[in-house]
Short mmCIF file of C-alpha atoms in Angstrom, two decimals:
data_model
loop_
_atom_site.label_atom_id
_atom_site.label_comp_id
_atom_site.label_asym_id
_atom_site.label_seq_id
_atom_site.Cartn_x
_atom_site.Cartn_y
_atom_site.Cartn_z
CA MET A 1 95.95 -97.05 53.47
CA ALA A 2 96.01 -95.05 57.08
CA GLN A 3 96.29 -91.41 57.14
CA TRP A 4 98.26 -90.84 59.98
CA THR A 5 101.74 -89.44 59.65
CA SER A 6 103.43 -90.23 64.03
CA THR A 7 101.53 -91.85 66.77
CA VAL A 8 101.45 -90.53 69.91
CA GLY A 9 101.79 -93.28 73.11
CA ALA A 10 99.38 -94.41 75.99
CA ALA A 11 101.65 -92.83 79.31
CA GLN A 12 102.40 -89.52 76.10
CA LEU A 13 99.11 -88.63 76.27
CA ALA A 14 97.91 -89.36 79.52
CA ARG A 15 101.05 -87.42 80.50
CA GLN A 16 99.60 -84.28 78.65
CA LEU A 17 96.37 -84.28 79.79
CA ARG A 18 96.88 -84.15 83.09
CA GLY A 19 99.17 -81.61 82.83
CA GLN A 20 96.35 -80.18 81.13
CA GLN A 21 96.30 -76.76 83.42
CA ALA A 22 92.95 -76.88 84.88
CA ARG A 23 90.49 -73.60 84.23
CA PRO A 24 87.88 -73.01 86.34
CA LEU A 25 83.84 -73.34 85.34
CA PRO A 26 82.11 -70.61 85.34
CA PRO A 27 79.09 -70.43 88.06
CA GLY A 28 76.57 -72.16 87.43
CA VAL A 29 78.02 -74.46 85.45
CA ARG A 30 78.64 -77.88 85.83
CA LYS A 31 81.33 -80.16 85.68
CA PRO A 32 81.30 -82.54 82.27
CA PRO A 33 81.29 -85.86 81.97
CA ALA A 34 84.75 -87.35 82.64
CA TYR A 35 84.60 -88.62 78.94
CA ARG A 36 83.52 -84.90 77.88
CA ALA A 37 85.96 -84.53 79.97
CA LEU A 38 88.44 -86.14 78.45
CA ALA A 39 87.11 -85.42 74.45
CA ASP A 40 87.78 -81.82 75.82
CA GLY A 41 90.96 -82.32 77.25
CA VAL A 42 92.41 -83.82 74.06
CA ARG A 43 90.35 -82.16 70.86
CA LEU A 44 92.10 -78.85 73.49
CA LEU A 45 95.96 -80.30 72.93
CA VAL A 46 94.77 -81.77 68.68
CA LEU A 47 93.73 -76.55 68.63
CA GLU A 48 97.22 -76.48 70.78
CA GLY A 49 98.99 -78.45 68.72
CA ARG A 50 100.40 -79.83 71.76
CA VAL A 51 99.16 -83.32 70.12
CA PRO A 52 99.78 -83.09 66.49
CA VAL A 53 96.95 -83.14 63.37
CA ALA A 54 96.91 -86.87 61.90
CA ALA A 55 98.55 -88.56 65.12
CA ARG A 56 97.75 -91.80 65.84
CA LEU A 57 96.03 -92.47 68.62
CA PRO A 58 96.76 -95.24 71.59
CA ALA A 59 93.75 -98.45 71.26
CA GLU A 60 91.23 -97.23 73.23
CA ARG A 61 92.34 -99.80 76.42
CA GLU A 62 95.62 -99.25 76.38
CA LEU A 63 94.31 -95.20 77.06
CA ALA A 64 92.31 -96.43 79.71
CA LEU A 65 95.03 -98.02 81.57
CA ALA A 66 97.23 -95.09 82.14
CA LEU A 67 94.26 -92.74 82.69
CA SER A 68 93.09 -95.31 85.46
CA VAL A 69 89.52 -94.27 83.81
CA SER A 70 86.75 -96.92 82.32
CA ARG A 71 87.46 -98.38 78.71
CA THR A 72 83.48 -97.40 77.87
CA THR A 73 84.46 -93.21 79.34
CA VAL A 74 87.67 -93.77 76.79
CA ALA A 75 84.82 -94.75 73.69
CA ALA A 76 83.27 -92.24 74.58
CA ALA A 77 85.48 -89.69 74.51
CA TYR A 78 86.45 -91.00 70.86
CA GLU A 79 83.08 -91.54 69.33
CA ALA A 80 83.26 -87.39 70.69
CA LEU A 81 85.98 -86.59 68.76
CA ARG A 82 84.63 -88.53 65.77
CA ALA A 83 80.98 -86.32 66.12
CA GLU A 84 82.70 -82.97 66.41
CA GLY A 85 85.63 -83.87 63.31
CA PHE A 86 87.96 -84.31 65.63
CA LEU A 87 89.08 -87.81 65.36
CA GLU A 88 89.33 -90.07 61.97
CA SER A 89 88.80 -94.00 62.91
CA ARG A 90 89.80 -96.55 60.43
CA ARG A 91 89.38 -100.77 61.04
CA GLY A 92 92.36 -101.80 61.02
CA ALA A 93 93.97 -98.97 61.00
CA GLY A 94 93.32 -97.38 64.15
CA SER A 95 92.29 -93.42 64.63
CA TRP A 96 93.99 -90.19 64.14
CA THR A 97 93.30 -86.94 64.90
CA ALA A 98 91.59 -84.69 62.34
CA VAL A 99 90.16 -80.88 62.36
CA PRO A 100 87.01 -80.48 61.74
CA ALA A 101 85.98 -79.25 57.64
CA GLY A 102 85.73 -75.73 57.38
CA ASN A 103 87.71 -74.88 58.82
CA PRO A 104 90.71 -73.03 56.75
CA LEU A 105 93.92 -71.55 57.67
CA PRO A 106 93.36 -67.84 58.75
CA ALA A 107 94.61 -65.81 55.59
CA ARG A 108 95.12 -62.38 57.30
CA GLY A 109 98.16 -61.17 59.33
CA LEU A 110 101.97 -62.11 57.51
CA GLU A 111 102.14 -60.58 53.98
CA PRO A 112 103.29 -57.01 54.94
CA LEU A 113 100.95 -54.08 54.94
CA PRO A 114 100.41 -51.55 51.96
CA PRO A 115 103.19 -48.14 53.24
CA GLU A 116 99.46 -46.36 52.75
CA SER A 117 97.30 -48.37 55.62
CA LEU A 118 100.38 -47.76 58.40
CA GLY A 119 99.27 -43.92 59.19
CA SER A 120 95.90 -45.70 60.61
CA MET A 121 96.60 -49.13 61.06
CA ILE A 122 99.86 -51.01 63.16
CA ASP A 123 100.74 -53.48 61.93
CA LEU A 124 102.64 -56.90 63.76
CA GLY A 125 101.64 -58.90 60.81
CA CYS A 126 105.86 -59.01 59.55
CA ALA A 127 108.94 -59.43 61.96
CA SER A 128 110.20 -57.76 59.69
CA LEU A 129 112.52 -54.06 60.84
CA PRO A 130 113.82 -50.54 58.98
CA ALA A 131 116.91 -50.84 57.83
CA PRO A 132 119.43 -49.78 59.89
CA GLU A 133 121.12 -46.54 58.41
CA PRO A 134 123.46 -46.09 57.60
CA TRP A 135 124.60 -48.89 56.57
CA LEU A 136 121.99 -50.17 53.74
CA THR A 137 123.07 -46.71 51.84
CA ARG A 138 126.82 -47.23 52.16
CA ALA A 139 126.30 -50.23 51.07
CA VAL A 140 124.41 -49.23 48.52
CA GLN A 141 127.07 -47.05 47.55
CA GLY A 142 129.69 -49.47 47.51
CA ALA A 143 127.93 -51.55 45.14
CA LEU A 144 127.45 -49.22 42.24
CA GLU A 145 131.54 -48.40 42.82
CA GLU A 146 132.26 -52.11 42.75
CA LEU A 147 128.78 -52.74 39.24
CA PRO A 148 131.26 -51.59 36.20
CA PRO A 149 132.72 -54.70 35.37
CA TYR A 150 129.94 -56.80 36.48
CA ALA A 151 127.45 -54.41 33.71
CA HIS A 152 130.05 -55.83 30.76
CA THR A 153 128.62 -59.16 31.78
CA HIS A 154 125.73 -61.25 30.66
CA GLY A 155 124.94 -61.45 34.41
CA ASP A 156 123.61 -64.24 35.59
CA TYR A 157 125.44 -66.58 37.90
CA PRO A 158 122.78 -68.12 38.61
CA ALA A 159 125.33 -69.88 41.76
CA GLY A 160 126.30 -66.43 43.07
CA LEU A 161 128.86 -63.89 42.30
CA PRO A 162 131.98 -66.04 43.83
CA ALA A 163 133.31 -63.19 45.61
CA LEU A 164 130.37 -63.06 47.59
CA ARG A 165 129.89 -66.76 47.59
CA GLN A 166 133.52 -67.37 48.77
CA MET A 167 133.01 -64.54 51.20
CA ILE A 168 130.17 -66.58 52.84
CA ALA A 169 132.24 -69.44 53.31
CA ASP A 170 135.42 -67.83 54.96
CA ARG A 171 132.26 -66.59 57.63
CA TYR A 172 131.82 -69.65 58.09
CA THR A 173 135.41 -71.22 58.02
CA GLY A 174 136.12 -68.80 60.49
CA HIS A 175 133.74 -69.93 63.18
CA GLY A 176 135.52 -73.28 62.33
CA ILE A 177 133.81 -74.70 60.10
CA PRO A 178 135.72 -75.40 56.80
CA THR A 179 133.97 -74.71 54.22
CA MET A 180 134.49 -73.78 50.65
CA PRO A 181 132.38 -71.38 47.80
CA GLU A 182 132.18 -75.04 45.80
CA GLN A 183 129.42 -75.37 49.21
CA ILE A 184 127.72 -71.97 48.58
CA MET A 185 124.93 -70.87 46.83
CA VAL A 186 123.54 -67.24 46.09
CA THR A 187 119.21 -67.49 46.52
CA THR A 188 116.61 -64.35 45.72
CA GLY A 189 116.49 -65.14 49.57
CA ALA A 190 115.84 -67.60 52.29
CA MET A 191 112.38 -68.52 51.07
CA GLY A 192 114.27 -68.97 47.63
CA ALA A 193 117.24 -71.29 49.51
CA ILE A 194 113.91 -73.09 50.79
CA ASP A 195 111.94 -73.35 47.52
CA ALA A 196 114.81 -74.39 45.97
CA ILE A 197 116.17 -77.37 48.33
CA CYS A 198 112.15 -78.97 48.13
CA HIS A 199 111.49 -79.01 44.78
CA LEU A 200 114.76 -80.51 44.09
CA PHE A 201 114.24 -83.38 47.56
CA ALA A 202 111.03 -83.41 48.34
CA GLY A 203 108.66 -84.36 44.99
CA ARG A 204 104.69 -83.89 45.29
CA GLY A 205 103.50 -86.24 48.21
CA GLU A 206 107.09 -86.63 49.59
CA ARG A 207 106.60 -86.31 53.75
CA ILE A 208 109.08 -83.15 55.45
CA ALA A 209 108.63 -83.08 59.06
CA VAL A 210 108.35 -79.73 60.61
CA GLU A 211 108.45 -78.37 64.03
CA SER A 212 104.80 -77.85 65.24
CA PRO A 213 104.92 -74.63 65.34
CA SER A 214 106.37 -73.35 62.44
CA TYR A 215 106.92 -70.71 59.95
CA ALA A 216 104.22 -70.05 58.58
CA ASN A 217 105.47 -68.76 55.32
CA ILE A 218 107.65 -71.21 55.43
CA LEU A 219 104.93 -74.48 55.79
CA GLN A 220 103.06 -72.63 52.98
CA LEU A 221 105.48 -72.82 50.55
CA MET A 222 105.50 -76.00 51.29
CA ARG A 223 101.58 -77.30 50.77
CA GLU A 224 102.15 -74.76 47.45
CA ALA A 225 105.09 -77.54 46.85
CA GLY A 226 102.46 -80.26 46.97
CA ALA A 227 104.10 -81.90 50.50
CA ARG A 228 102.66 -84.46 52.95
CA LEU A 229 103.81 -81.66 56.30
CA VAL A 230 104.09 -83.92 58.86
CA PRO A 231 104.25 -81.64 62.44
CA VAL A 232 106.62 -82.59 65.54
CA ALA A 233 105.02 -80.82 68.37
CA MET A 234 107.49 -78.70 70.05
CA GLU A 235 107.41 -78.13 73.91
CA GLU A 236 106.00 -75.66 76.41
CA GLY A 237 107.08 -71.95 76.45
CA LEU A 238 110.93 -71.71 75.49
CA GLY A 239 111.55 -75.83 75.89
CA GLY A 240 111.76 -75.99 71.90
CA TRP A 241 112.66 -79.49 70.40
CA ASP A 242 111.07 -82.92 72.69
CA MET A 243 114.11 -85.85 70.88
CA ASN A 244 111.57 -88.14 71.79
CA ARG A 245 108.74 -87.10 69.11
CA TRP A 246 111.59 -85.47 66.80
CA ARG A 247 113.19 -89.76 66.76
CA GLN A 248 109.91 -91.39 66.84
CA VAL A 249 108.39 -89.25 64.45
CA LEU A 250 111.38 -89.80 61.45
CA ARG A 251 111.43 -93.51 62.46
CA ASP A 252 108.20 -93.99 61.94
CA ALA A 253 106.83 -91.65 58.72
CA ALA A 254 110.88 -91.29 57.03
CA PRO A 255 110.43 -88.17 56.39
CA ARG A 256 112.72 -86.97 53.22
CA LEU A 257 113.40 -83.41 53.83
CA ALA A 258 113.49 -82.19 57.83
CA TYR A 259 112.53 -78.48 58.56
CA VAL A 260 113.85 -76.99 61.88
CA VAL A 261 115.05 -73.13 63.00
CA ALA A 262 117.36 -73.92 65.61
CA ASP A 263 118.38 -69.90 66.04
CA PHE A 264 115.63 -68.11 68.02
CA HIS A 265 112.40 -70.51 66.65
CA ASN A 266 109.94 -68.70 64.17
CA PRO A 267 107.96 -68.09 65.68
CA THR A 268 108.28 -69.47 69.92
CA GLY A 269 111.77 -67.79 70.13
CA ALA A 270 113.54 -71.03 71.39
CA LEU A 271 117.62 -72.07 71.04
CA ALA A 272 118.32 -75.21 70.80
CA ASP A 273 121.30 -76.81 72.93
CA GLU A 274 124.40 -78.30 71.39
CA GLN A 275 122.70 -81.98 73.23
CA ARG A 276 120.24 -81.01 70.91
CA ARG A 277 121.81 -79.91 68.33
CA ARG A 278 123.83 -83.14 67.82
CA ALA A 279 121.37 -85.18 68.57
CA LEU A 280 118.27 -83.87 65.71
CA VAL A 281 121.84 -84.72 62.89
CA GLU A 282 121.51 -88.37 64.41
CA ALA A 283 118.01 -88.89 64.16
CA ALA A 284 118.00 -87.35 60.75
CA ARG A 285 120.86 -89.45 60.07
CA SER A 286 119.76 -92.53 60.80
CA ALA A 287 116.31 -92.16 59.45
CA GLY A 288 118.29 -91.45 56.06
CA THR A 289 116.47 -88.05 55.87
CA VAL A 290 117.77 -84.23 54.83
CA LEU A 291 117.85 -82.01 57.69
CA VAL A 292 116.82 -78.14 56.23
CA VAL A 293 118.68 -75.86 59.11
CA ASP A 294 117.23 -72.52 58.99
CA GLU A 295 119.41 -69.72 60.07
CA THR A 296 118.21 -66.27 59.46
CA MET A 297 118.40 -66.23 63.24
CA HIS A 298 121.41 -66.71 64.26
CA GLU A 299 122.80 -63.96 64.21
CA LEU A 300 120.28 -61.87 66.41
CA HIS A 301 120.68 -62.80 70.05
CA LEU A 302 119.36 -60.30 71.77
CA ASP A 303 120.72 -60.92 76.04
CA PRO A 304 124.65 -59.76 75.88
CA ASP A 305 125.36 -62.57 78.26
CA VAL A 306 124.13 -64.66 75.50
CA THR A 307 126.44 -67.75 74.53
CA MET A 308 125.02 -69.24 70.80
CA PRO A 309 125.94 -73.22 70.69
CA ARG A 310 128.01 -73.97 67.75
CA ARG A 311 125.44 -74.35 64.01
CA VAL A 312 124.16 -77.28 63.37
CA CYS A 313 125.97 -78.21 60.57
CA ALA A 314 128.73 -78.32 62.77
CA PHE A 315 127.92 -82.05 64.12
CA ASP A 316 128.12 -83.07 60.16
CA PRO A 317 131.59 -83.03 58.86
CA ALA A 318 130.82 -85.23 56.26
CA GLY A 319 128.02 -82.49 54.53
CA SER A 320 125.51 -85.54 53.71
CA THR A 321 122.88 -85.15 56.30
CA VAL A 322 122.55 -81.37 57.00
CA LEU A 323 121.45 -78.00 54.69
CA THR A 324 122.54 -74.73 56.02
CA VAL A 325 119.97 -72.17 54.74
CA GLY A 326 121.46 -68.26 55.90
CA SER A 327 119.75 -64.17 54.87
CA ALA A 328 120.42 -60.85 55.48
CA SER A 329 116.95 -59.96 55.29
CA LYS A 330 116.12 -60.68 59.19
CA ALA A 331 119.52 -60.15 60.95
CA PHE A 332 119.89 -56.39 57.85
CA TRP A 333 116.73 -56.24 55.66
CA ALA A 334 113.62 -57.78 54.94
CA GLY A 335 115.04 -55.70 51.51
CA MET A 336 117.64 -56.73 50.64
CA ARG A 337 116.10 -60.69 49.03
CA ILE A 338 119.53 -61.85 50.31
CA GLY A 339 119.80 -65.55 51.01
CA TRP A 340 121.96 -68.91 50.87
CA VAL A 341 122.25 -72.50 50.87
CA ARG A 342 125.67 -74.56 53.08
CA ALA A 343 125.92 -78.00 51.24
CA ALA A 344 128.14 -80.22 50.17
CA PRO A 345 129.55 -79.38 46.58
CA ASP A 346 127.47 -82.11 44.99
CA VAL A 347 123.90 -80.77 46.36
CA ILE A 348 125.21 -76.99 45.25
CA ARG A 349 125.54 -78.38 41.84
CA SER A 350 122.45 -80.04 42.04
CA LEU A 351 120.14 -76.73 42.63
CA VAL A 352 122.32 -74.86 40.30
CA ALA A 353 121.32 -77.03 37.27
CA ALA A 354 117.67 -76.37 38.53
CA ARG A 355 117.99 -73.18 39.30
CA ALA A 356 117.82 -72.40 35.83
CA TYR A 357 114.04 -73.97 35.80
CA ALA A 358 112.97 -71.18 37.59
CA ASP A 359 114.67 -68.00 38.69
CA MET A 360 118.61 -66.89 36.10
CA GLY A 361 119.70 -65.88 39.43
CA THR A 362 120.20 -63.55 42.32
CA PRO A 363 120.05 -59.11 41.66
CA VAL A 364 124.02 -58.66 41.00
CA LEU A 365 123.64 -54.89 42.66
CA GLU A 366 122.12 -56.45 46.20
CA GLN A 367 124.68 -59.92 46.04
CA LEU A 368 127.56 -56.80 45.62
CA ALA A 369 126.01 -55.03 49.10
CA ILE A 370 126.24 -57.75 50.99
CA ASN A 371 129.56 -58.48 49.77
CA TRP A 372 130.56 -54.94 50.83
CA LEU A 373 128.79 -55.36 53.78
CA MET A 374 130.78 -58.58 55.29
CA ARG A 375 134.31 -57.24 53.60
CA SER A 376 133.90 -53.68 55.00
CA GLY A 377 132.78 -54.77 58.56
CA GLY A 378 129.63 -52.78 58.52
CA TRP A 379 128.22 -56.10 58.47
CA GLU A 380 128.69 -56.45 61.78
CA GLU A 381 127.58 -52.86 63.00
CA ALA A 382 124.63 -52.41 61.05
CA VAL A 383 123.35 -56.17 62.86
CA GLU A 384 124.59 -54.86 66.04
CA VAL A 385 121.97 -51.94 65.48
CA ARG A 386 118.93 -54.60 64.70
CA ARG A 387 120.46 -56.05 67.95
CA GLU A 388 119.30 -52.82 69.59
CA GLN A 389 116.59 -51.90 67.49
CA ALA A 390 115.18 -55.21 68.11
CA ARG A 391 116.16 -55.58 72.33
CA GLU A 392 114.60 -52.07 72.51
CA ASN A 393 110.94 -53.34 71.06
CA ARG A 394 110.87 -56.54 73.18
CA ASP A 395 111.23 -54.61 76.18
CA ASP A 396 108.69 -51.88 75.65
CA LEU A 397 106.41 -54.76 73.97
CA VAL A 398 106.28 -57.41 76.83
CA ARG A 399 105.87 -54.31 79.55
CA ALA A 400 102.65 -52.83 77.72
CA LEU A 401 101.51 -56.98 77.35
CA ARG A 402 102.31 -57.38 80.86
CA ARG A 403 99.61 -54.10 81.91
CA GLU A 404 96.52 -54.38 79.35
CA LEU A 405 96.53 -58.42 78.98
CA PRO A 406 97.40 -59.69 82.01
CA ALA A 407 96.04 -62.81 81.55
CA TRP A 408 98.01 -63.65 78.26
CA GLU A 409 100.80 -65.59 78.97
CA PHE A 410 104.64 -65.74 76.79
CA GLU A 411 107.93 -66.57 77.89
CA VAL A 412 110.43 -63.44 77.12
CA PRO A 413 112.64 -65.49 74.47
CA ARG A 414 116.54 -63.80 74.55
CA GLY A 415 117.08 -63.64 70.80
CA GLY A 416 114.78 -63.07 67.77
CA LEU A 417 112.12 -61.02 66.73
CA THR A 418 108.51 -62.97 68.01
CA LEU A 419 106.76 -63.60 70.71
CA TRP A 420 104.72 -66.68 70.83
CA VAL A 421 101.27 -65.88 73.17
CA ARG A 422 98.44 -67.85 74.50
CA THR A 423 96.24 -65.82 74.60
CA GLY A 424 93.75 -66.52 77.94
CA GLY A 425 91.74 -69.04 76.26
CA LEU A 426 90.26 -66.48 73.31
CA SER A 427 90.13 -68.27 69.30
CA GLY A 428 93.28 -66.57 67.36
CA SER A 429 91.75 -66.36 64.42
CA ARG A 430 88.10 -63.59 65.75
CA LEU A 431 91.14 -61.71 67.54
CA ALA A 432 92.38 -61.70 64.61
CA VAL A 433 89.84 -60.12 62.95
CA ALA A 434 88.52 -58.07 65.42
CA GLY A 435 91.83 -56.67 65.97
CA GLU A 436 91.74 -55.70 62.59
CA ARG A 437 88.74 -53.79 63.17
CA ALA A 438 90.49 -51.93 67.16
CA GLY A 439 93.62 -51.35 64.58
CA VAL A 440 96.20 -53.50 65.39
CA ARG A 441 97.12 -55.83 62.70
CA VAL A 442 98.35 -58.90 63.85
CA PRO A 443 98.39 -63.16 62.64
CA SER A 444 97.04 -65.31 64.71
CA GLY A 445 98.13 -69.24 65.43
CA PRO A 446 96.51 -71.42 63.35
CA ARG A 447 98.78 -69.80 60.40
CA PHE A 448 102.54 -71.09 61.79
CA GLY A 449 100.27 -74.86 62.62
CA VAL A 450 99.29 -77.65 61.23
CA ASP A 451 95.22 -77.87 59.56
CA GLY A 452 93.99 -75.07 62.17
CA ALA A 453 96.24 -75.78 65.63
CA PHE A 454 97.39 -73.64 67.88
CA GLU A 455 93.38 -71.25 67.53
CA GLY A 456 94.70 -70.18 71.13
CA TYR A 457 98.11 -68.41 70.35
CA VAL A 458 98.19 -65.18 68.76
CA ARG A 459 102.52 -63.75 67.26
CA LEU A 460 103.30 -60.71 67.92
CA PRO A 461 106.48 -59.10 66.61
CA PHE A 462 109.68 -56.68 67.86
CA THR A 463 108.30 -54.37 65.63
CA VAL A 464 107.43 -51.31 67.33
CA GLY A 465 108.36 -49.53 70.47
CA GLY A 466 107.82 -46.61 73.39
CA PRO A 467 104.53 -45.03 72.60
CA VAL A 468 103.49 -47.05 69.10
CA ALA A 469 104.35 -50.65 71.47
CA ASP A 470 102.07 -49.58 73.98
CA GLU A 471 98.80 -47.84 71.56
CA ALA A 472 99.71 -51.95 70.29
CA ALA A 473 99.29 -53.61 73.63
CA VAL A 474 95.95 -50.96 74.71
CA ARG A 475 93.86 -52.09 70.81
CA LEU A 476 95.14 -55.58 71.20
CA ALA A 477 92.97 -55.57 74.34
CA ALA A 478 90.17 -53.54 73.13
CA ALA A 479 90.18 -56.87 70.56
CA ALA A 480 90.40 -59.09 73.92
CA GLU A 481 86.89 -57.38 75.09
CA MET A 482 84.99 -58.17 71.52
CA VAL A 483 86.30 -61.17 71.32
CA GLY A 484 85.50 -62.89 74.98
CA SER A 485 81.90 -60.27 75.24
CA GLY A 486 80.98 -62.35 72.12
CA ALA A 487 80.81 -58.80 69.69
CA SER A 488 80.02 -59.43 66.57
CA THR A 489 83.35 -59.69 64.83
CA GLY A 490 82.50 -60.58 61.29
CA ALA A 491 82.54 -63.60 61.68
CA GLU A 492 80.92 -66.79 63.46
CA ALA A 493 80.50 -66.27 67.19
CA PRO A 494 84.08 -66.27 69.17
CA ARG A 495 85.52 -70.11 70.53
CA THR A 496 86.75 -70.38 74.19
CA PHE A 497 88.59 -73.56 75.02
CA VAL A 498 88.23 -74.91 79.22
CA ALA A 499 90.06 -78.16 79.85
#
């Protein structure tokens, strides 16, 4: 059986190869042979996630015609890629991209840093901000006042507190998407929601299409559930979703689920417009794929002139294709582990029935706190505090990076909590190691890809501002100097990219 899960056409690959930014060769280094330059170009596209891992490449003759080179050149390039572990082939099945064995995903950078370490280390691993006070305290006090009637019950509400389900449903209805409380299940954070969805819809060995890059913790959750991840490359910068690629992957791979973050995508910050949202729903419906839409960043539009498009579920009025996941963790506070799923009533019933084997329900006190916030108007005020904080941090971080690391490339998103940064040809994995020596914790790009892609990137969240943002950039520059000079970081020698 073939090991590839998507395909790359000859014309598409040729455009990507020609579009690579030429990098000057070091003094005294000769221009590589044509086959070597082609192999290096394909390798870079794989490492940066522009060509997914496990993507079937065009036949040698097809690519030679598209690039106007000899078939011998393409054959030699493919052979070099096979020797380096970036290509696998099988007679009758073709050749598909791979990442060399022995390159495990880095395990550092996303787990919360212990509070006792915060004095000496700047933590850019977690995209989470402190609670927006006084709203957390007020919400908990309000919840305590409403707790006594619930204390006289068993306390188990597998679908969530009826009052909170109604409140969340009313908020969707208020945005022009008629919703009943029977369409809502309250979960323990967005991770709990997606874990429940994966276990219900995608058993071990099932395919799940994911953006490439995508949110690292969700990718790991899906791997541990036994899913086969099918990456769909995002466009450069804030370009977002390439619908031709999505249609092709959904048609060819026929994944059971597809996971997307359409609102200020984590990690790139891209925002899908209404045309792409409609097209994603139509493509998923045509392929028989369930589209899981992560809306945890939906309310974090940071610039005042941003007009938010309609939610993705607005393009699925029958509710047969889109499952929507929301959360209080990003918009309010990560310590408030309240999430929810919006779906058709029969799907919600199935999720609730299956939940008894995982957890009995979400903590009552936290549900009461979120319900109090939404009912009192405190939610809107708290989220506005969060937007202002994230906006100031974003602007401070951007200024500091441009001053200290002018060779690093990024586009500034208009919302969300993260900046996706190309590191000037340095290895993101080695920067993560060097960063800890320099006193700054940063997650490397491969954490956000499938099987080692995005080696030349890091993700930087908007969690620090002012002098701390300045110091973080200084420490990142020191880490970059270590990696660029070949200084020991406790890992193997740094790798730079030469296309």
